[in-house]
Amino acid sequence: MKATRKGMLLVISGPSGTGKGTLIDKLLKDDPSFVFSVSVTTRKPRDYEVQDVHYHFISDEEYDKLLAEDAFIEHATVHANRYGTLKSEVYERMEKGQNVLLDIDPQGARTVVEKEKECVSVFILPPSYKVLKERLHTRNTEDPVEIARRLGNAKGEIEQLQRYQYAVVNDSLDLAYEQLLSIVNAEKQRTNRYFPVVEEE
Ligand code: 5GP
C-alpha cells in the first residue's frame, strides 16, 4: 500500500572512541533517507574536518549571537567546547519527510528527548573501558590532555545510558551496524510515522 512518512529524529550518543562516527557515516552512506544535522561548535577543526560538512565551526561571539536568537534546539558545553543543534538543520527537513540524524552528547540528548517525544535515541557503548582507552590513543586525533579529559568524561556519559531507548555495543563493527540498522528499520515502520494512502483504484 502506498504511504507517506513523517521524518524520524534519530539521536545517537556515545563516548569519544566508541566508533560512533564510523557507524553514523555508514548509515548516512547506505540510507539516503537520512540527513545529518551539522552542529555548530566553537572547537577548532581537526585536520581532516571540513567547514559546514562536519561542523559549522564558529567563534564564541557567533555562538552567543545564535543563543540570543534562540536558534538552537539544544546546546551544551562538552569537553570544554561549546556545541549546539540548529533548529534550521532539523525541523524543515522532518516536515519534508526526511529522517534527521543528530550526533550529540548526553546533555543535549536529554533536552531533545524531552522536547521531541517521538525521537529515537541510541547509545553506542565500547566493549570495555580498556578498549575505549586504546582506541582513543590509536586514533590520534587528540593530544594527551584532551584524551585524558575525554576518558574522564566517558564514565559520566555511560551513566546516562538509561535515558536512551536503545544500546548498541560496538565490539565488532559489522554486528554493531547490523543492530543499528535493525533499530532504524523497525522504527521506520512505527504507525506514528507511517501513513497509508487508501486509494480507490
Ligand atoms: P567531537 O569534538 O569529538 O566532534 O565531539 C565531542 C562530543 O560533542 C561528542 O560526544 C558529540 O556527540 C558531541 N556533539 C557534537 N555536536 C553536538 C551538538 O550539537 N550538541 C551536543 N550537545 N553535543 C554535540
Coordinates of N, CA and C and ligand atoms in Angstrom, one line a residue:
M1 N 0.8 -1.2 0.0 CA 0.0 0.0 0.0 C 0.9 1.2 0.0
K2 N 0.5 2.2 -0.8 CA 1.2 3.5 -0.8 C 1.1 4.1 0.5
A3 N 2.2 4.9 0.9 CA 2.2 5.5 2.2 C 3.0 6.8 2.2
T4 N 2.7 7.7 3.0 CA 3.6 8.9 3.2 C 4.2 8.7 4.6
R5 N 5.4 9.2 4.8 CA 6.1 9.0 6.1 C 6.4 10.3 6.7
K6 N 6.4 10.3 8.0 CA 6.9 11.5 8.8 C 8.3 11.3 9.1
G7 N 9.2 12.3 9.0 CA 10.6 12.1 9.2 C 10.9 11.6 10.7
M8 N 11.9 10.9 10.8 CA 12.4 10.4 12.1 C 13.5 11.2 12.6
L9 N 13.5 11.5 13.9 CA 14.6 12.2 14.5 C 15.4 11.2 15.3
L10 N 16.6 10.9 14.8 CA 17.5 9.8 15.4 C 18.6 10.5 16.1
V11 N 18.6 10.2 17.4 CA 19.7 10.8 18.3 C 20.7 9.7 18.6
I12 N 21.9 9.9 18.3 CA 23.0 9.0 18.6 C 24.0 9.6 19.5
S13 N 24.3 8.9 20.6 CA 25.4 9.4 21.5 C 26.3 8.3 21.8
G14 N 27.4 8.6 22.4 CA 28.4 7.6 22.9 C 29.7 8.3 23.1
P15 N 30.5 7.8 24.1 CA 31.8 8.5 24.4 C 32.7 8.5 23.2
S16 N 33.6 9.5 23.1 CA 34.6 9.6 22.1 C 35.4 8.3 22.1
G17 N 35.6 7.7 20.9 CA 36.4 6.5 20.8 C 35.5 5.2 20.7
T18 N 34.2 5.3 20.6 CA 33.4 4.1 20.6 C 33.2 3.7 19.1
G19 N 33.6 4.5 18.2 CA 33.4 4.1 16.8 C 32.0 4.6 16.3
K20 N 31.4 5.5 17.1 CA 30.1 6.1 16.8 C 30.2 6.8 15.4
G21 N 31.2 7.5 15.1 CA 31.3 8.3 13.9 C 31.3 7.3 12.7
T22 N 32.0 6.2 12.8 CA 32.1 5.3 11.7 C 30.7 4.7 11.4
L23 N 30.0 4.3 12.5 CA 28.6 3.8 12.3 C 27.7 4.8 11.7
I24 N 27.8 6.1 12.1 CA 27.0 7.2 11.6 C 27.3 7.4 10.1
D25 N 28.6 7.4 9.7 CA 29.0 7.6 8.3 C 28.4 6.5 7.4
K26 N 28.5 5.3 7.9 CA 28.0 4.2 7.2 C 26.5 4.2 7.0
L27 N 25.8 4.6 8.0 CA 24.3 4.7 7.9 C 23.9 5.8 6.9
L28 N 24.6 6.9 7.0 CA 24.3 8.0 6.1 C 24.6 7.7 4.6
K29 N 25.6 6.9 4.4 CA 26.0 6.5 3.1 C 25.0 5.4 2.5
D30 N 24.6 4.5 3.4 CA 23.8 3.4 2.9 C 22.3 3.8 2.8
D31 N 21.9 4.7 3.6 CA 20.4 5.0 3.7 C 20.2 6.5 3.3
P32 N 19.9 6.8 2.1 CA 19.7 8.2 1.7 C 18.5 8.9 2.3
S33 N 17.7 8.1 3.0 CA 16.5 8.8 3.7 C 17.0 9.6 4.9
F34 N 18.3 9.4 5.3 CA 18.8 10.1 6.4 C 19.7 11.3 6.0
V35 N 19.5 12.4 6.7 CA 20.4 13.6 6.5 C 21.0 13.8 7.9
F36 N 22.2 14.4 7.9 CA 23.0 14.6 9.1 C 22.7 16.1 9.5
S37 N 22.4 16.3 10.8 CA 22.3 17.6 11.3 C 23.7 18.1 11.6
V38 N 24.2 19.1 10.9 CA 25.5 19.7 11.1 C 25.4 20.6 12.3
S39 N 26.1 20.3 13.3 CA 26.1 21.1 14.6 C 27.0 22.3 14.4
V40 N 26.8 23.3 15.3 CA 27.8 24.4 15.4 C 28.7 24.1 16.6
T41 N 29.9 24.5 16.4 CA 30.9 24.3 17.6 C 31.9 25.4 17.6
T42 N 32.4 25.7 18.8 CA 33.5 26.6 19.0 C 34.8 25.9 19.0
R43 N 34.8 24.5 18.9 CA 36.0 23.8 18.9 C 36.8 24.1 17.6
K44 N 38.1 23.9 17.6 CA 38.9 24.1 16.4 C 38.8 22.9 15.6
P45 N 38.8 23.1 14.2 CA 38.7 21.9 13.3 C 39.9 21.0 13.4
R46 N 39.7 19.7 13.3 CA 40.8 18.8 13.1 C 41.2 18.9 11.6
D47 N 42.4 18.3 11.4 CA 43.0 18.4 10.0 C 42.0 18.0 8.9
Y48 N 41.3 16.9 9.1 CA 40.5 16.3 8.1 C 39.1 16.9 8.0
E49 N 38.8 17.8 9.0 CA 37.4 18.3 9.1 C 37.1 19.4 8.1
V50 N 35.9 19.4 7.5 CA 35.6 20.4 6.5 C 34.5 21.3 7.1
Q51 N 34.7 22.6 6.9 CA 33.7 23.6 7.4 C 32.3 23.3 6.8
D52 N 31.3 23.3 7.5 CA 29.9 23.1 7.1 C 29.6 21.6 6.7
V53 N 30.6 20.7 6.8 CA 30.3 19.3 6.5 C 30.3 18.6 7.8
H54 N 31.4 18.7 8.5 CA 31.5 18.0 9.8 C 30.8 18.9 10.9
Y55 N 31.1 20.1 10.9 CA 30.5 21.1 11.8 C 30.5 22.5 11.1
H56 N 29.6 23.4 11.7 CA 29.8 24.8 11.4 C 30.7 25.3 12.4
F57 N 32.0 25.5 12.1 CA 32.9 26.0 13.1 C 32.8 27.5 13.2
I58 N 32.5 27.9 14.4 CA 32.2 29.4 14.6 C 32.9 29.9 15.9
S59 N 32.9 31.2 16.0 CA 33.6 31.9 17.1 C 32.7 31.9 18.3
D60 N 33.2 32.2 19.5 CA 32.4 32.4 20.7 C 31.3 33.5 20.5
E61 N 31.7 34.6 19.8 CA 30.8 35.7 19.5 C 29.6 35.2 18.7
E62 N 30.0 34.5 17.6 CA 28.9 34.0 16.7 C 28.0 33.0 17.5
Y63 N 28.6 32.2 18.4 CA 27.8 31.3 19.2 C 26.8 32.0 20.1
D64 N 27.3 33.1 20.7 CA 26.5 33.9 21.6 C 25.3 34.5 20.9
K65 N 25.6 34.9 19.6 CA 24.6 35.5 18.8 C 23.4 34.5 18.5
L66 N 23.8 33.3 18.2 CA 22.9 32.2 17.9 C 22.0 31.9 19.1
L67 N 22.7 31.9 20.3 CA 22.0 31.7 21.6 C 20.9 32.8 21.8
A68 N 21.3 34.0 21.6 CA 20.4 35.1 21.8 C 19.2 35.1 20.8
E69 N 19.5 34.5 19.6 CA 18.4 34.4 18.6 C 17.5 33.2 18.8
D70 N 17.8 32.4 19.8 CA 17.1 31.2 20.1 C 17.1 30.2 18.9
A71 N 18.3 30.1 18.3 CA 18.5 29.3 17.1 C 18.7 27.8 17.4
F72 N 18.9 27.5 18.7 CA 19.2 26.1 19.0 C 18.0 25.3 19.5
I73 N 18.0 24.0 19.1 CA 17.1 23.0 19.8 C 17.7 22.7 21.1
E74 N 19.0 22.5 21.1 CA 19.7 22.2 22.4 C 21.1 22.7 22.2
H75 N 21.8 22.9 23.3 CA 23.2 23.3 23.2 C 23.9 22.9 24.5
A76 N 25.2 22.6 24.5 CA 25.9 22.1 25.7 C 27.4 22.4 25.6
T77 N 28.0 22.5 26.7 CA 29.4 22.5 26.8 C 29.9 21.1 26.9
V78 N 30.7 20.6 26.0 CA 31.2 19.3 26.0 C 32.7 19.3 25.9
H79 N 33.4 18.6 26.8 CA 34.9 18.6 26.8 C 35.5 20.0 26.6
A80 N 34.9 21.0 27.3 CA 35.4 22.4 27.4 C 35.1 23.2 26.1
N81 N 34.4 22.6 25.2 CA 34.0 23.4 24.0 C 32.4 23.5 23.9
R82 N 32.0 24.5 23.1 CA 30.5 24.6 23.1 C 30.0 24.1 21.7
Y83 N 28.8 23.4 21.8 CA 28.2 22.7 20.7 C 26.7 23.0 20.7
G84 N 26.1 23.1 19.5 CA 24.7 23.3 19.5 C 24.0 22.7 18.3
T85 N 22.8 22.3 18.4 CA 22.0 21.8 17.3 C 21.1 22.9 16.8
L86 N 21.2 23.3 15.5 CA 20.4 24.4 15.0 C 19.0 23.9 14.6
K87 N 18.0 24.6 15.0 CA 16.6 24.3 14.6 C 16.5 24.2 13.0
S88 N 17.3 25.1 12.4 CA 17.2 25.1 10.9 C 17.8 23.9 10.2
E89 N 18.5 23.0 11.0 CA 19.1 21.8 10.4 C 18.1 20.7 10.5
V90 N 17.0 20.9 11.3 CA 16.2 19.7 11.7 C 14.7 19.8 11.3
Y91 N 14.0 20.9 11.7 CA 12.5 20.8 11.6 C 12.0 20.8 10.2
E92 N 12.5 21.7 9.3 CA 12.0 21.8 7.9 C 12.2 20.4 7.2
R93 N 13.4 19.8 7.5 CA 13.7 18.5 6.8 C 12.7 17.5 7.3
M94 N 12.4 17.4 8.6 CA 11.5 16.4 9.1 C 10.1 16.6 8.5
E95 N 9.7 17.9 8.4 CA 8.4 18.1 7.8 C 8.3 17.6 6.3
K96 N 9.5 17.7 5.7 CA 9.5 17.2 4.3 C 9.6 15.6 4.2
G97 N 9.6 15.0 5.4 CA 9.6 13.5 5.4 C 11.0 12.9 5.5
Q98 N 12.1 13.8 5.6 CA 13.4 13.3 5.7 C 13.7 12.8 7.2
N99 N 14.5 11.8 7.3 CA 15.0 11.4 8.6 C 16.2 12.2 9.0
V100 N 16.3 12.7 10.2 CA 17.4 13.6 10.6 C 18.2 12.9 11.7
L101 N 19.5 12.9 11.5 CA 20.4 12.2 12.5 C 21.2 13.2 13.3
L102 N 21.1 13.1 14.6 CA 21.9 14.0 15.5 C 23.0 13.2 16.2
D103 N 24.2 13.7 16.1 CA 25.3 13.1 16.8 C 25.6 14.1 17.9
I104 N 25.0 13.8 19.1 CA 25.1 14.8 20.2 C 25.4 14.1 21.5
D105 N 25.9 14.9 22.5 CA 26.3 14.3 23.8 C 25.0 14.0 24.7
P106 N 25.2 13.3 25.8 CA 24.0 13.0 26.7 C 23.3 14.2 27.2
Q107 N 24.0 15.3 27.5 CA 23.3 16.5 28.0 C 22.3 17.0 26.9
G108 N 22.8 17.1 25.6 CA 22.0 17.5 24.5 C 20.9 16.5 24.3
A109 N 21.2 15.2 24.3 CA 20.2 14.2 24.1 C 19.0 14.3 25.1
R110 N 19.4 14.6 26.3 CA 18.3 14.7 27.3 C 17.3 15.8 27.0
T111 N 17.8 17.0 26.5 CA 17.0 18.1 26.1 C 16.1 17.6 24.9
V112 N 16.7 17.0 23.9 CA 16.0 16.6 22.7 C 14.9 15.6 23.0
V113 N 15.3 14.6 23.9 CA 14.3 13.6 24.2 C 13.1 14.2 25.0
E114 N 13.3 15.2 25.8 CA 12.2 15.9 26.5 C 11.4 16.7 25.5
K115 N 12.0 17.3 24.6 CA 11.3 18.2 23.6 C 10.6 17.4 22.5
E116 N 11.2 16.4 22.0 CA 10.7 15.7 20.9 C 10.4 14.3 21.3
K117 N 9.2 14.1 21.7 CA 8.8 12.8 22.3 C 8.9 11.6 21.4
E118 N 8.8 11.9 20.1 CA 8.8 10.7 19.1 C 10.2 10.4 18.6
C119 N 11.2 11.1 19.2 CA 12.6 10.8 18.7 C 13.1 9.4 19.1
V120 N 14.0 8.9 18.3 CA 14.6 7.6 18.6 C 16.0 7.8 19.1
S121 N 16.3 7.2 20.3 CA 17.6 7.5 20.9 C 18.4 6.2 21.1
V122 N 19.7 6.3 20.6 CA 20.6 5.2 20.6 C 21.9 5.6 21.3
F123 N 22.4 4.7 22.2 CA 23.7 5.0 22.8 C 24.6 3.9 22.4
I124 N 25.8 4.4 21.9 CA 26.8 3.4 21.4 C 27.8 3.2 22.5
L125 N 28.0 2.0 22.9 CA 29.0 1.7 24.0 C 30.2 1.0 23.5
P126 N 31.4 1.2 24.1 CA 32.6 0.5 23.8 C 32.4 -0.9 24.4
P127 N 33.2 -1.9 24.0 CA 33.1 -3.2 24.6 C 33.7 -3.2 26.0
S128 N 34.6 -2.3 26.3 CA 35.1 -2.2 27.7 C 35.8 -0.8 27.8
Y129 N 36.1 -0.4 29.0 CA 36.8 0.9 29.2 C 38.2 0.8 28.7
K130 N 38.8 -0.4 28.8 CA 40.1 -0.6 28.4 C 40.2 -0.4 26.8
V131 N 39.3 -1.0 26.1 CA 39.3 -0.8 24.7 C 39.1 0.6 24.3
L132 N 38.2 1.3 25.0 CA 37.9 2.7 24.7 C 39.3 3.5 24.8
K133 N 40.0 3.2 25.9 CA 41.3 3.9 26.1 C 42.2 3.7 25.0
E134 N 42.3 2.4 24.6 CA 43.2 2.0 23.4 C 42.8 2.7 22.2
R135 N 41.5 2.8 21.9 CA 41.0 3.4 20.6 C 41.3 4.9 20.6
L136 N 41.1 5.5 21.8 CA 41.3 7.0 21.8 C 42.8 7.3 21.6
H137 N 43.7 6.4 22.1 CA 45.1 6.6 21.9 C 45.5 6.3 20.5
T138 N 45.0 5.3 19.8 CA 45.4 4.9 18.5 C 44.8 5.8 17.4
R139 N 43.6 6.4 17.6 CA 43.1 7.2 16.6 C 43.8 8.5 16.4
N140 N 44.5 9.0 17.4 CA 45.5 10.0 17.3 C 44.9 11.4 16.8
T141 N 43.7 11.7 17.2 CA 43.1 12.9 16.8 C 43.2 14.0 17.9
E142 N 43.4 13.5 19.1 CA 43.5 14.5 20.2 C 44.9 14.4 20.9
D143 N 45.2 15.5 21.6 CA 46.5 15.5 22.3 C 46.3 14.8 23.7
P144 N 47.3 14.4 24.4 CA 47.2 13.6 25.6 C 46.3 14.3 26.7
V145 N 46.3 15.6 26.8 CA 45.4 16.3 27.8 C 43.9 16.0 27.4
E146 N 43.7 16.2 26.1 CA 42.3 16.1 25.6 C 41.9 14.6 25.7
I147 N 42.8 13.7 25.5 CA 42.4 12.2 25.6 C 42.0 11.9 27.1
A148 N 42.8 12.5 28.0 CA 42.5 12.2 29.4 C 41.2 12.8 29.8
R149 N 40.9 14.0 29.2 CA 39.6 14.7 29.5 C 38.4 13.8 29.0
R150 N 38.6 13.4 27.8 CA 37.5 12.6 27.1 C 37.3 11.2 27.8
L151 N 38.4 10.6 28.3 CA 38.3 9.4 29.0 C 37.6 9.6 30.4
G152 N 38.0 10.7 31.0 CA 37.3 11.0 32.3 C 35.8 11.3 32.1
N153 N 35.5 11.9 31.1 CA 34.0 12.2 30.8 C 33.3 11.0 30.4
A154 N 34.0 10.0 29.8 CA 33.3 8.8 29.3 C 32.5 8.1 30.4
K155 N 33.0 8.0 31.6 CA 32.3 7.3 32.7 C 31.0 8.0 32.9
G156 N 31.0 9.3 33.1 CA 29.7 10.1 33.3 C 28.7 9.9 32.2
E157 N 29.3 9.8 31.0 CA 28.4 9.7 29.8 C 27.7 8.3 29.8
I158 N 28.5 7.3 30.2 CA 27.9 5.9 30.2 C 26.9 5.8 31.3
E159 N 27.0 6.6 32.3 CA 26.0 6.5 33.4 C 24.6 7.0 32.9
Q160 N 24.6 7.7 31.8 CA 23.4 8.3 31.3 C 22.6 7.3 30.4
L161 N 23.2 6.1 30.2 CA 22.6 5.2 29.3 C 21.1 5.0 29.4
Q162 N 20.6 4.9 30.6 CA 19.2 4.6 30.8 C 18.2 5.6 30.2
R163 N 18.7 6.8 29.9 CA 17.9 7.8 29.3 C 17.6 7.5 27.8
Y164 N 18.4 6.5 27.3 CA 18.2 6.2 25.8 C 17.3 5.0 25.7
Q165 N 16.7 4.9 24.5 CA 15.8 3.7 24.3 C 16.6 2.5 23.9
Y166 N 17.7 2.7 23.2 CA 18.5 1.5 22.7 C 20.0 1.6 23.1
A167 N 20.6 0.5 23.3 CA 22.1 0.4 23.5 C 22.7 -0.5 22.4
V168 N 23.8 -0.1 21.8 CA 24.5 -0.9 20.9 C 25.9 -1.0 21.3
V169 N 26.5 -2.2 21.5 CA 27.9 -2.3 21.9 C 28.7 -2.5 20.7
N170 N 29.6 -1.6 20.5 CA 30.5 -1.7 19.3 C 31.7 -2.5 19.5
D171 N 31.6 -3.8 19.5 CA 32.7 -4.7 19.7 C 33.2 -5.1 18.3
S172 N 32.2 -5.6 17.5 CA 32.5 -5.9 16.1 C 31.7 -4.8 15.3
L173 N 32.4 -4.1 14.4 CA 31.7 -3.0 13.6 C 30.5 -3.6 12.8
D174 N 30.7 -4.7 12.2 CA 29.6 -5.3 11.4 C 28.4 -5.6 12.2
L175 N 28.6 -6.2 13.4 CA 27.5 -6.6 14.2 C 26.8 -5.4 14.8
A176 N 27.6 -4.4 15.2 CA 27.0 -3.2 15.8 C 26.2 -2.5 14.7
Y177 N 26.7 -2.5 13.5 CA 26.0 -1.8 12.4 C 24.7 -2.5 12.1
E178 N 24.7 -3.8 12.1 CA 23.5 -4.6 11.9 C 22.5 -4.3 12.9
Q179 N 22.9 -4.2 14.2 CA 22.0 -3.8 15.2 C 21.4 -2.4 15.0
L180 N 22.2 -1.5 14.6 CA 21.8 -0.1 14.4 C 20.7 -0.1 13.3
L181 N 21.0 -0.9 12.2 CA 20.1 -0.9 11.1 C 18.8 -1.5 11.5
S182 N 18.8 -2.6 12.3 CA 17.6 -3.2 12.8 C 16.7 -2.2 13.6
I183 N 17.3 -1.4 14.4 CA 16.6 -0.4 15.2 C 16.0 0.6 14.3
V184 N 16.8 1.1 13.3 CA 16.3 2.1 12.4 C 15.2 1.6 11.5
N185 N 15.3 0.4 11.0 CA 14.3 -0.1 10.1 C 13.0 -0.4 10.8
A186 N 13.1 -0.9 12.1 CA 11.9 -1.2 12.8 C 11.2 0.1 13.1
E187 N 12.0 1.1 13.5 CA 11.4 2.4 13.9 C 10.7 3.1 12.7
K188 N 11.2 2.9 11.5 CA 10.6 3.5 10.3 C 9.2 3.0 10.1
Q189 N 8.9 1.7 10.6 CA 7.6 1.1 10.4 C 6.6 1.5 11.5
R190 N 7.0 2.2 12.5 CA 6.1 2.6 13.6 C 4.9 3.3 13.0
T191 N 3.7 3.0 13.5 CA 2.5 3.6 12.9 C 2.4 5.1 13.1
N192 N 3.2 5.6 14.1 CA 3.1 7.1 14.3 C 3.9 7.8 13.2
R193 N 4.6 7.1 12.4 CA 5.4 7.7 11.3 C 4.9 7.2 9.9
Y194 N 4.1 6.3 9.9 CA 3.7 5.6 8.6 C 2.2 5.9 8.3
F195 N 1.9 6.6 7.3 CA 0.5 6.9 7.0 C 0.1 6.3 5.6
P196 N -0.6 5.2 5.6 CA -1.0 4.6 4.4 C -2.0 5.5 3.6
V197 N -1.9 5.5 2.3 CA -2.8 6.3 1.4 C -3.8 5.3 0.8
V198 N -5.0 5.4 1.2 CA -6.1 4.5 0.7 C -6.6 5.0 -0.6
E199 N -6.3 4.3 -1.7 CA -6.8 4.8 -3.0 C -7.8 3.9 -3.5
E200 N -8.8 4.4 -4.1 CA -9.8 3.6 -4.7 C -9.5 3.4 -6.2
E201 N -8.9 2.4 -6.6 CA -8.5 2.0 -7.9 C -8.2 3.2 -8.8
Ligands
5GP1 P1 33.9 16.0 18.9 O1 34.6 17.2 19.4 O2 34.7 14.7 19.1 O3 33.5 16.2 17.4 O4 32.5 15.8 19.7 C1 32.6 15.8 21.1 C2 31.2 15.5 21.6 O5 30.3 16.5 21.3 C3 30.6 14.2 21.0 O6 30.0 13.4 22.1 C4 29.5 14.7 20.1 O7 28.4 13.8 20.0 C5 29.1 16.0 20.8 N1 28.4 16.9 20.0 C6 28.6 17.2 18.7 N2 27.7 18.1 18.2 C7 26.9 18.4 19.3 C8 25.7 19.2 19.5 O8 25.3 19.9 18.6 N3 25.2 19.2 20.7 C9 25.7 18.5 21.7 N4 25.0 18.6 22.9 N5 26.7 17.7 21.6 C10 27.3 17.6 20.4

